[in-house]
Amino acid sequence: MDFTSGESDHRQIEENKPLLGEMSAPEGGKMGAVPCRRAMVHFNGMRYKLLQEGDIQVCVIRHPRTFLSKILTSKFLRRWEPHHLTLADNSLTSATPTGYMENSMPYSAIEDVQLLSWENAPKYCLQLTFPGGTVLLQAANSYLRDQWFHSLQWKKKIYKYKKVLSNPNRWEVVLKEIRSLVDMALTSPLQDDSIHQAPLEIVSKLLSENINLTTQEHESIIVAIAPLLENNHPPPDLCEFFCKHCRERPRSMVVIEVFTPVVQRILKHNMMYWICFTGLDTSLYLLVEVGKHLHLQDFGKCPRLRLFTQEYILALNELNAGMEVVKKFIHSMHGPTANCPHPRVLPNLVAVCLAAIYSCYEEFINSRDNSPSLKEIRNGCQQQCDRKPNIPLRLLHTNPDLVSQEVTSTESRHKAVIVTSNEIHVEVERNNTVNQKLKANTGNDSEPNLIDCLLISPACSTMSIELSPQAERVLGCYVEILKMLSDYDDWRPALASLLQPIPFPKEALAHETFTKELKYVIQRFAEDPRQEVHSCLLSVRAGKDGWFQLYSPGGVACDDDGELFASMVHILMGSCYKTKKFLLSLAENKLGPCMLLALRGNQTMVEILCLMLEYNIIENNDTQLQIISTLESTDVGKKMYEQLCDRQRELKELQRKGGPTRLTLPSKSTDADLARLLCSGSFGNLENLSLAFTNVTSACAEQLIKLPSLKQLNLWSTQFGDAGLRVLSEHLTALQVLNLCETPVTDAGLLALSSMKSLCSLNMNSTKLSADTYEDLKAKLPNLKEVDVRYTEAW
């Protein structure tokens, strides 16, 4: 039987025939790109994984082609050898190079690959035709046979396309070959990441080796490979090619029609690696958003994906509508619903924004302290020990009197060195005494905070930082994107968390234009009633500055009379930050601005000053008298101070020795009932209070902290929560027994109990206690002897 005559099986495809018909050029014979993309055609039958190696039976029959049918029908001439074959990039090789497979079989020598299906043919067998004969491959079953068949076809065709496209002569032919290659990848029954990546890498190499292409040829190639990009990331060299196209032709239809779905996929499916620069030394903090079951490329492994996204957004901004187009793109990434269904979009957008903003100041940062550039980071920067020590930065003041005073005071010290950049002008002072002063202020083991690093004089509110026009456009675009992101309610908590460490270089924070524009984002955080949002205004850890410090009076970013500061204090006081610790920090660092705003009638600041007096935050008598005078200078202050005096009189009466030592409230009592009861007489001797099975909430904590002798508190089955626990931990440090059984408290509130060192008995039965929090409490409460953690995670 002549089995080489064309069988009707759809899998028998000759090498010299494309899988799909060749696509004709646009009308007129031009090779320019068309704005629409070709429809994708997918294989709808059985799917197979691309084989790289496997066990199979091999039989080689050398013969002239005219006698093939006679030899194959002769069973006596067949001898089968088991081999473990590897499908390399160029040839088919055996792990045991003996017998039939002593020499590897190059794909270029294989003339045809077919399935044997005649009546007397061996079962599950493939036929590989080469000039000197035939190789028969016999698999264990029909599925493996078909898998070997499609894998060999793929390897053979990819090898052919690599050779053809490695030496391009006429670009019309090259473009047709690229289209044929793309169609082959789209219609292949093989299901593997490399099926779509291999053609992209071939085109990427082609473009990198031929850099003198015309714009028309650029767009034609981009349109040809567009179907593959819808479900695959472009390789690094291809990203570089796309970046170049965005920069040179931002108004091209290819940017909108082809690049938009590619960038959308990058933002939706990437892991997020981004670098922030904070503190005196330009330390690298790697913030990683780790996605479960993720196996795609990411910004850390392929930084050019991030660069391509940056250039794409800048190209959108160059269109006639400008930021309106960018805004529509951001909205398309979020989606029409209230919650974005793609959790990686926001971190990736923030990563792109931070990298773009850093690039605006990158040139000067590198010349100032020898920190690694983004290019060095991508290529693997040098070791930290090889770098020069960091130098304190002082921005140039615009007031000539201040400058003359500084020059006079430094005549006996080392001469200042002026470092000039074409973007930023600053003064770098090589003075060891400055470093010593910073260390003295912050301690030997802590890093100097950001405000001290910038060494900004309180008398100087303006700084001279000038960026190039291009950098100004980039900065304006990406700060505007941060504003857009802060307008989405569902994105705001994650955005606040990502920006809490202040992931911007010092130069950006000292740039008046940048901080003025970013103020909108901070204002949005300060207006959000959710604790997870406005709590990010504070520093990420002790000893570091947060947005609250930067935008408060005297901070490097403050450009108003304290309106934003008052707004931040108001939202923080309205949450769970009405504590001694927060008030103490205000009294130590921001008492002057608080008094000034209170003098101007700001109700939040008046309340702050009253709480400082009520909680005895201020110990100095003169300062107390000054606060009282400030309160009495306005109508609202006078009214609140009178209420404070009334409460103090009631408190003294309440705490006067006498009254019962034990007290139990009836079930279903409320916060108002408890307040009314405590105001009715003296409870200075009260040691045991039971509020079990009542309807009290965290609001009653304000009444409980007025009981100086309280040692045992029963809150079983109440609505007392985390906010109340934080208040108790600040004031009732002598409490010994606490029952929180069946209350809605969580780890966030229970961790605050670690400051109550007198606790001997603690009942957390049926709460949301975790095992880690339980271990932490045991370590920090040395007197704790009785603990009930039944029906919790720690049980």
PDB file of N, CA and C in Angstrom, residues 102 325 363 467 555:
ATOM      1  N   GLU A 102      22.292   5.839  17.156  1.00  0.00           N
ATOM      2  CA  GLU A 102      23.676   6.142  17.512  1.00  0.00           C
ATOM      3  C   GLU A 102      23.998   7.605  17.213  1.00  0.00           C
ATOM      4  N   VAL A 325      -8.019  60.279  28.500  1.00  0.00           N
ATOM      5  CA  VAL A 325      -7.819  58.925  27.973  1.00  0.00           C
ATOM      6  C   VAL A 325      -7.212  58.029  29.045  1.00  0.00           C
ATOM      7  N   GLU A 363      18.499  60.783  37.998  1.00  0.00           N
ATOM      8  CA  GLU A 363      19.819  61.243  37.596  1.00  0.00           C
ATOM      9  C   GLU A 363      20.545  61.921  38.746  1.00  0.00           C
ATOM     10  N   LEU A 467      12.856  70.421  37.658  1.00  0.00           N
ATOM     11  CA  LEU A 467      12.967  69.249  36.801  1.00  0.00           C
ATOM     12  C   LEU A 467      12.937  69.686  35.346  1.00  0.00           C
ATOM     13  N   GLY A 555       6.353  70.270  59.020  1.00  0.00           N
ATOM     14  CA  GLY A 555       6.786  69.156  58.187  1.00  0.00           C
ATOM     15  C   GLY A 555       7.230  69.641  56.820  1.00  0.00           C
TER      16      GLY A 555
END
